[in-house]
CSV table of N, CA and C in Angstrom, one decimal:
chain,number,residue,atom,x,y,z
A,38,MET,N,10.5,35.2,8.3
A,38,MET,CA,11.4,34.0,9.3
A,38,MET,C,9.9,32.4,8.9
A,39,THR,N,10.7,31.4,8.5
A,39,THR,CA,10.3,30.1,7.9
A,39,THR,C,9.5,29.7,9.4
A,40,GLU,N,8.9,28.7,9.3
A,40,GLU,CA,8.4,27.5,10.7
A,40,GLU,C,9.3,26.0,10.4
A,41,GLU,N,9.7,25.8,10.7
A,41,GLU,CA,10.1,24.1,10.7
A,41,GLU,C,8.8,23.8,11.1
A,42,PRO,N,8.2,22.5,9.9
A,42,PRO,CA,7.6,21.7,10.2
A,42,PRO,C,7.4,20.7,11.8
A,43,PRO,N,6.8,20.5,12.2
A,43,PRO,CA,7.1,20.1,13.8
A,43,PRO,C,7.5,18.7,13.2
A,44,SER,N,8.1,18.1,14.4
A,44,SER,CA,8.5,16.5,13.9
A,44,SER,C,8.1,16.1,14.4
A,45,ALA,N,7.6,15.0,13.3
A,45,ALA,CA,6.2,13.1,14.2
A,45,ALA,C,6.7,12.7,15.6
A,46,SER,N,7.9,12.9,16.6
A,46,SER,CA,9.2,12.2,17.9
A,46,SER,C,7.8,13.0,19.0
A,47,ALA,N,6.9,14.1,18.4
A,47,ALA,CA,6.0,14.1,19.4
A,47,ALA,C,5.1,13.1,19.8
A,48,LEU,N,4.9,11.8,18.2
A,48,LEU,CA,4.4,11.2,19.3
A,48,LEU,C,4.7,10.2,20.7
A,49,PRO,N,3.9,9.9,21.2
A,49,PRO,CA,4.1,9.6,22.7
A,49,PRO,C,5.0,7.9,22.6
A,50,PRO,N,5.5,7.5,22.8
A,50,PRO,CA,6.7,6.4,22.7
A,50,PRO,C,5.4,5.0,22.5
A,51,SER,N,4.6,5.1,22.8
A,51,SER,CA,3.8,4.0,23.4
A,51,SER,C,3.3,4.3,21.6
A,52,ASP,N,2.6,5.0,21.2
A,52,ASP,CA,2.0,5.4,20.2
A,52,ASP,C,2.9,5.5,18.7
A,53,ARG,N,4.5,5.1,18.9
A,53,ARG,CA,5.3,5.0,18.2
A,53,ARG,C,5.8,3.4,17.8
A,54,ALA,N,5.8,2.5,19.4
A,54,ALA,CA,5.6,1.4,19.2
A,54,ALA,C,4.3,0.6,18.5
A,55,ALA,N,2.9,1.1,18.6
A,55,ALA,CA,2.2,0.5,18.5
A,55,ALA,C,1.5,0.8,16.5
A,56,ILE,N,2.1,1.6,16.6
A,56,ILE,CA,2.3,2.2,15.0
A,56,ILE,C,3.6,1.6,14.0
A,57,GLY,N,4.4,1.4,14.6
A,57,GLY,CA,5.5,0.2,14.5
A,57,GLY,C,5.0,-1.2,14.3
A,58,ASP,N,4.7,-2.0,15.0
A,58,ASP,CA,3.6,-3.1,15.2
A,58,ASP,C,2.8,-3.3,13.9
A,59,LEU,N,1.9,-2.6,13.9
A,59,LEU,CA,1.1,-2.4,12.9
A,59,LEU,C,1.7,-2.0,11.6
A,60,LEU,N,2.2,-0.9,10.9
A,60,LEU,CA,3.4,-1.4,10.0
A,60,LEU,C,4.0,-2.7,9.7
A,61,ALA,N,4.7,-3.3,11.0
A,61,ALA,CA,5.2,-4.6,10.5
A,61,ALA,C,4.1,-6.0,10.7
A,62,ALA,N,3.0,-5.8,10.9
A,62,ALA,CA,2.0,-6.7,10.6
A,62,ALA,C,1.1,-6.8,9.3
A,63,ASP,N,0.6,-5.4,9.0
A,63,ASP,CA,0.6,-5.0,7.7
A,63,ASP,C,2.1,-5.2,6.5
A,64,ARG,N,2.7,-5.1,6.7
A,64,ARG,CA,4.1,-5.5,5.9
A,64,ARG,C,4.3,-7.1,5.9
A,65,GLU,N,4.4,-7.9,6.7
A,65,GLU,CA,4.1,-9.1,6.5
A,65,GLU,C,2.7,-9.6,6.2
A,66,SER,N,1.4,-9.3,6.0
A,66,SER,CA,0.1,-9.9,5.3
A,66,SER,C,-0.1,-9.7,3.7
A,67,THR,N,1.0,-7.6,3.6
A,67,THR,CA,1.2,-7.3,2.5
A,67,THR,C,1.9,-8.7,1.6
A,68,ILE,N,3.3,-9.1,2.4
A,68,ILE,CA,4.1,-10.0,1.6
A,68,ILE,C,3.5,-11.8,1.2
A,69,ALA,N,2.0,-11.9,2.2
A,69,ALA,CA,1.6,-13.0,2.2
A,69,ALA,C,0.9,-13.2,0.8
A,70,GLN,N,0.2,-11.7,0.7
A,70,GLN,CA,-0.8,-11.7,-0.2
A,70,GLN,C,-0.3,-10.8,-1.6
A,71,ILE,N,1.1,-10.6,-1.4
A,71,ILE,CA,2.0,-11.1,-3.0
A,71,ILE,C,2.3,-12.0,-2.9
A,72,ALA,N,2.7,-13.4,-2.3
A,72,ALA,CA,3.3,-14.3,-2.7
A,72,ALA,C,2.2,-15.5,-3.0
A,73,ALA,N,1.1,-15.4,-2.6
A,73,ALA,CA,-0.3,-15.6,-3.3
A,73,ALA,C,-1.0,-15.6,-4.2
A,74,LEU,N,-0.8,-13.7,-4.4
A,74,LEU,CA,-1.2,-13.4,-5.8
A,74,LEU,C,-0.2,-14.2,-6.9
A,75,THR,N,1.0,-13.8,-6.7
A,75,THR,CA,2.1,-14.3,-7.8
A,75,THR,C,1.7,-16.1,-8.0
A,76,ARG,N,1.5,-16.4,-6.4
A,76,ARG,CA,1.3,-18.3,-7.0
A,76,ARG,C,0.4,-18.2,-8.1
A,77,ASP,N,-1.2,-17.4,-7.9
A,77,ASP,CA,-2.2,-17.2,-8.5
A,77,ASP,C,-1.8,-17.0,-10.0
A,78,TRP,N,-1.0,-16.4,-10.2
A,78,TRP,CA,-0.5,-15.4,-11.5
A,78,TRP,C,-0.1,-16.6,-12.5
A,79,ASP,N,1.3,-17.2,-11.0
A,79,ASP,CA,1.8,-18.1,-12.5
A,79,ASP,C,1.4,-19.6,-12.6
A,80,ASP,N,0.2,-19.5,-12.0
A,80,ASP,CA,-0.9,-20.8,-12.5
A,80,ASP,C,-1.2,-20.5,-13.3
A,81,LEU,N,-2.1,-19.0,-13.9
A,81,LEU,CA,-2.7,-19.2,-15.1
A,81,LEU,C,-2.3,-19.2,-16.0
A,82,VAL,N,-0.8,-18.4,-16.1
A,82,VAL,CA,0.1,-18.2,-16.9
A,82,VAL,C,0.5,-19.8,-17.7
A,83,ALA,N,0.9,-20.9,-16.9
A,83,ALA,CA,0.8,-22.1,-17.6
A,83,ALA,C,-0.1,-22.8,-17.7
A,84,ALA,N,-1.9,-22.2,-16.8
A,84,ALA,CA,-2.7,-22.7,-17.7
A,84,ALA,C,-2.9,-22.9,-18.7
A,85,SER,N,-2.6,-21.1,-19.2
A,85,SER,CA,-3.0,-20.5,-21.0
A,85,SER,C,-2.2,-20.8,-21.4
A,86,ALA,N,-0.6,-21.4,-20.8
A,86,ALA,CA,0.5,-22.3,-22.3
A,86,ALA,C,-0.6,-23.3,-22.8
A,87,MET,N,-0.6,-24.4,-21.9
A,87,MET,CA,-1.0,-25.4,-22.3
A,87,MET,C,-1.6,-25.6,-23.2
A,88,VAL,N,-2.8,-24.5,-23.8
A,88,VAL,CA,-4.0,-24.0,-24.2
A,88,VAL,C,-3.5,-23.4,-25.7
A,89,ALA,N,-4.3,-23.6,-26.9
A,89,ALA,CA,-3.6,-22.5,-27.6
A,89,ALA,C,-4.4,-21.9,-27.8
A,90,ASN,N,-5.3,-21.5,-27.5
A,90,ASN,CA,-6.4,-20.6,-27.3
A,90,ASN,C,-6.6,-18.9,-28.0
A,91,ASP,N,-6.7,-19.2,-28.9
A,91,ASP,CA,-7.5,-17.2,-29.0
A,91,ASP,C,-7.6,-16.3,-28.3
A,92,ASP,N,-7.9,-15.8,-27.3
A,92,ASP,CA,-8.0,-15.6,-26.6
A,92,ASP,C,-9.3,-14.5,-26.9
A,93,GLU,N,-8.9,-14.1,-28.4
A,93,GLU,CA,-9.6,-12.7,-29.2
A,93,GLU,C,-11.1,-13.6,-29.5
A,94,HIS,N,-10.5,-15.3,-29.7
A,94,HIS,CA,-12.2,-15.3,-30.3
A,94,HIS,C,-12.7,-16.7,-29.5
A,95,ASP,N,-12.1,-16.6,-28.9
A,95,ASP,CA,-12.5,-18.2,-27.9
A,95,ASP,C,-13.8,-17.3,-26.8
A,96,PRO,N,-14.9,-18.0,-27.1
A,96,PRO,CA,-16.1,-17.8,-25.5
A,96,PRO,C,-15.0,-17.4,-24.2
A,97,GLU,N,-14.3,-18.2,-23.9
A,97,GLU,CA,-13.7,-18.1,-22.5
A,97,GLU,C,-12.1,-17.2,-22.6
A,98,GLY,N,-12.1,-16.7,-23.6
A,98,GLY,CA,-10.9,-15.7,-23.7
A,98,GLY,C,-11.1,-14.4,-23.3
A,99,ALA,N,-12.0,-13.6,-23.2
A,99,ALA,CA,-12.1,-12.8,-22.3
A,99,ALA,C,-12.4,-13.2,-20.6
A,100,THR,N,-12.5,-14.2,-20.5
A,100,THR,CA,-12.0,-14.9,-18.7
A,100,THR,C,-10.9,-14.2,-18.7
A,101,ILE,N,-9.8,-15.2,-19.5
A,101,ILE,CA,-8.6,-15.3,-19.3
A,101,ILE,C,-8.1,-14.0,-18.8
A,102,ALA,N,-8.5,-13.2,-20.6
A,102,ALA,CA,-7.7,-12.2,-20.5
A,102,ALA,C,-8.1,-10.7,-19.4
A,103,PHE,N,-9.9,-11.0,-18.9
A,103,PHE,CA,-9.9,-10.3,-17.5
A,103,PHE,C,-9.2,-10.7,-16.0
A,104,GLU,N,-9.5,-12.1,-15.9
A,104,GLU,CA,-8.3,-12.8,-14.9
A,104,GLU,C,-6.9,-12.2,-15.2
A,105,ARG,N,-6.4,-12.7,-15.9
A,105,ARG,CA,-5.2,-11.8,-15.7
A,105,ARG,C,-5.1,-10.4,-15.7
A,106,SER,N,-5.6,-9.5,-16.3
A,106,SER,CA,-6.1,-8.3,-16.0
A,106,SER,C,-5.8,-8.1,-14.8
A,107,HIS,N,-6.8,-8.3,-14.2
A,107,HIS,CA,-7.4,-8.3,-12.5
A,107,HIS,C,-6.4,-9.1,-11.7
A,108,LEU,N,-5.8,-10.3,-12.1
A,108,LEU,CA,-4.7,-10.7,-11.1
A,108,LEU,C,-2.9,-9.3,-11.2
A,109,ARG,N,-3.0,-8.4,-12.5
A,109,ARG,CA,-1.6,-7.9,-12.6
A,109,ARG,C,-2.4,-6.3,-11.7
A,110,SER,N,-3.2,-6.4,-12.2
A,110,SER,CA,-4.0,-5.2,-11.2
A,110,SER,C,-3.9,-5.1,-9.6
A,111,MET,N,-4.1,-6.3,-9.1
A,111,MET,CA,-4.3,-6.5,-7.3
A,111,MET,C,-2.4,-6.7,-7.2
A,112,LEU,N,-1.9,-7.5,-8.1
A,112,LEU,CA,-0.3,-7.7,-7.7
A,112,LEU,C,0.4,-6.5,-7.8
A,113,ASP,N,-0.3,-5.3,-8.3
A,113,ASP,CA,0.6,-4.0,-8.8
A,113,ASP,C,0.3,-3.4,-7.1
A,114,ARG,N,-1.0,-2.9,-7.3
A,114,ARG,CA,-2.2,-2.3,-5.6
A,114,ARG,C,-0.6,-2.9,-4.7
A,115,ALA,N,-0.8,-4.4,-4.6
A,115,ALA,CA,0.2,-5.1,-3.5
A,115,ALA,C,1.6,-4.2,-3.5
A,116,ARG,N,2.0,-4.4,-3.9
A,116,ARG,CA,3.6,-4.4,-4.6
A,116,ARG,C,3.3,-2.4,-3.9
A,117,ALA,N,2.4,-1.7,-4.3
A,117,ALA,CA,3.1,-0.5,-4.3
A,117,ALA,C,2.5,-0.1,-2.8
A,118,HIS,N,1.6,-0.9,-1.7
A,118,HIS,CA,1.1,-0.9,-0.8
A,118,HIS,C,2.4,-1.1,0.3
A,119,LEU,N,2.8,-2.1,-0.5
A,119,LEU,CA,4.2,-2.5,0.6
A,119,LEU,C,5.4,-1.4,0.2
A,120,GLY,N,5.2,-0.9,-0.9
A,120,GLY,CA,6.4,0.1,-0.5
A,120,GLY,C,6.0,1.2,0.6
A,121,ASP,N,4.4,1.2,0.2
A,121,ASP,CA,4.7,2.2,1.2
A,121,ASP,C,4.5,1.9,2.5
A,122,LEU,N,4.4,1.3,2.8
A,122,LEU,CA,4.8,0.4,4.1
A,122,LEU,C,6.5,0.5,4.4
A,123,ASP,N,7.2,0.1,3.4
A,123,ASP,CA,8.8,0.4,3.8
A,123,ASP,C,8.8,2.0,4.1
A,124,GLU,N,7.9,2.7,2.9
A,124,GLU,CA,8.6,4.1,3.4
A,124,GLU,C,8.5,4.3,4.3
A,125,MET,N,6.9,4.4,5.0
A,125,MET,CA,6.6,5.0,6.3
A,125,MET,C,7.4,4.3,7.9
A,126,THR,N,7.6,2.9,7.6
A,126,THR,CA,8.9,2.5,8.7
A,126,THR,C,9.8,2.5,8.4
A,127,GLU,N,10.7,3.6,7.2
A,127,GLU,CA,11.7,4.7,7.5
A,127,GLU,C,11.0,5.7,7.9
A,128,ARG,N,10.3,7.1,7.8
A,128,ARG,CA,9.9,7.4,8.2
A,128,ARG,C,9.7,7.4,9.5
A,129,LEU,N,9.3,6.4,10.6
A,129,LEU,CA,9.3,6.0,11.4
A,129,LEU,C,10.7,5.9,12.4
A,130,ARG,N,11.3,5.4,11.6
A,130,ARG,CA,12.5,5.2,12.2
A,130,ARG,C,13.6,6.3,12.3
A,131,ARG,N,13.3,7.3,11.6
A,131,ARG,CA,14.2,8.5,11.0
A,131,ARG,C,13.7,10.2,11.9
A,132,GLY,N,12.3,9.3,12.4
A,132,GLY,CA,12.1,10.3,13.3
A,132,GLY,C,10.3,11.1,12.4
A,133,THR,N,10.4,10.8,11.1
A,133,THR,CA,9.6,11.8,10.5
A,133,THR,C,8.3,11.8,10.1
A,134,TYR,N,8.0,10.4,10.5
A,134,TYR,CA,6.3,9.7,10.4
A,134,TYR,C,6.0,10.5,11.0
A,135,GLY,N,4.2,10.6,10.2
A,135,GLY,CA,3.7,11.4,11.2
A,135,GLY,C,3.5,12.9,10.8
A,136,VAL,N,4.0,13.1,9.9
A,136,VAL,CA,4.1,14.9,9.7
A,136,VAL,C,3.6,14.8,8.6
A,137,CYS,N,2.5,15.5,8.5
A,137,CYS,CA,1.6,15.5,6.7
A,137,CYS,C,2.7,16.4,5.5
A,138,ASP,N,1.9,15.5,4.5
A,138,ASP,CA,2.7,15.8,3.6
A,138,ASP,C,2.3,17.5,2.4
A,139,GLY,N,1.7,17.9,3.3
A,139,GLY,CA,0.6,18.2,2.3
A,139,GLY,C,0.5,20.4,3.2
A,140,CYS,N,0.5,20.5,5.0
A,140,CYS,CA,0.6,21.4,5.3
A,140,CYS,C,2.2,20.8,6.5
A,141,GLY,N,2.4,20.3,6.8
A,141,GLY,CA,3.9,19.6,7.4
A,141,GLY,C,3.4,19.9,8.9
A,142,ARG,N,2.3,19.9,9.0
A,142,ARG,CA,1.4,19.7,11.0
A,142,ARG,C,1.5,18.3,11.4
A,143,PRO,N,1.9,17.4,12.9
A,143,PRO,CA,1.2,16.5,12.5
A,143,PRO,C,0.0,16.5,12.3
A,144,ILE,N,-0.3,14.5,11.6
A,144,ILE,CA,-1.2,13.6,11.9
A,144,ILE,C,-1.6,13.3,13.6
A,145,ALA,N,-2.8,13.4,13.5
A,145,ALA,CA,-3.5,12.7,14.1
A,145,ALA,C,-3.4,11.3,14.6
A,146,PRO,N,-2.3,10.9,16.1
A,146,PRO,CA,-2.7,9.8,16.5
A,146,PRO,C,-3.5,8.3,16.0
A,147,GLU,N,-4.9,9.3,16.3
A,147,GLU,CA,-5.8,8.4,15.9
A,147,GLU,C,-6.2,7.5,14.4
A,148,ARG,N,-5.9,8.7,13.3
A,148,ARG,CA,-5.8,8.5,11.6
A,148,ARG,C,-4.4,7.6,11.6
A,149,LEU,N,-2.8,7.9,12.5
A,149,LEU,CA,-2.2,7.1,12.0
A,149,LEU,C,-2.9,5.6,12.0
A,150,ARG,N,-3.7,5.8,14.0
A,150,ARG,CA,-3.7,4.3,14.7
A,150,ARG,C,-4.6,3.6,13.1
A,151,ALA,N,-5.5,4.4,12.4
A,151,ALA,CA,-6.3,3.9,12.0
A,151,ALA,C,-6.0,3.6,10.2
A,152,ARG,N,-5.0,4.6,9.7
A,152,ARG,CA,-4.5,4.4,8.7
A,152,ARG,C,-2.9,5.0,8.2
A,153,PRO,N,-2.1,3.5,9.2
A,153,PRO,CA,-0.6,3.3,9.5
A,153,PRO,C,0.1,4.0,7.9
A,154,ILE,N,-0.4,4.1,6.9
A,154,ILE,CA,0.7,4.5,5.9
A,154,ILE,C,-0.4,6.1,5.9
A,155,ALA,N,-0.9,6.6,6.6
A,155,ALA,CA,-1.9,8.1,5.8
A,155,ALA,C,-0.3,9.4,5.5
A,156,ARG,N,-0.5,10.0,5.0
A,156,ARG,CA,0.8,11.0,4.3
A,156,ARG,C,0.7,12.2,4.7
A,157,THR,N,-1.2,12.4,4.9
A,157,THR,CA,-1.7,14.2,5.2
A,157,THR,C,-2.4,13.4,6.5
A,158,CYS,N,-2.7,15.2,7.0
A,158,CYS,CA,-3.9,14.6,8.3
A,158,CYS,C,-5.1,14.6,7.7
A,159,ILE,N,-6.7,14.5,8.1
A,159,ILE,CA,-8.3,14.6,7.9
A,159,ILE,C,-8.1,15.9,7.2
A,160,GLU,N,-7.7,17.4,7.1
A,160,GLU,CA,-7.8,18.6,6.8
A,160,GLU,C,-7.2,18.9,5.6
A,161,CYS,N,-6.0,18.0,5.4
A,161,CYS,CA,-5.4,18.2,3.9
A,161,CYS,C,-5.9,17.1,3.3
A,162,ALA,N,-6.5,15.9,3.7
A,162,ALA,CA,-7.4,14.7,2.8
A,162,ALA,C,-8.6,15.6,2.7
A,163,ALA,N,-9.6,15.9,3.3
A,163,ALA,CA,-10.1,16.8,2.7
A,163,ALA,C,-10.8,17.2,1.7
A,164,ARG,N,-9.3,18.9,1.8
A,164,ARG,CA,-9.3,19.3,0.6
A,164,ARG,C,-9.0,18.4,-0.5
A,165,ARG,N,-8.8,17.7,-0.8
A,165,ARG,CA,-8.0,17.1,-2.0
A,165,ARG,C,-9.0,15.7,-2.2
A,166,ARG,N,-10.3,15.8,-2.6
A,166,ARG,CA,-11.3,15.2,-3.0
A,166,ARG,C,-11.6,16.5,-3.5
């Protein structure tokens, strides 16, 4: 006989509402961060286009290349985080939020409040290290 994973709907409604608020606030700040990073990226590209420098031979080239790489990395991380937030918001809506991807048991509400995009319980997260 296979045991069905417990439903995250076991979270008290106040916890579900609080976590929903945390996810929404984090989403809002992540969207603002993406907008700011995109403006920075656009400014850097525009500034680079005005100067016909060869990054490889220009003493400032390494700095420009590093800056582009750093901004791209930060943008990629912010976009991935936004995707995680959207997925967790959908799981919360469906009633599957708070179920560990590793073992199928509920994730402690304290962990979810501290890290609303947590996909695993503490035990499973510790095993992955």
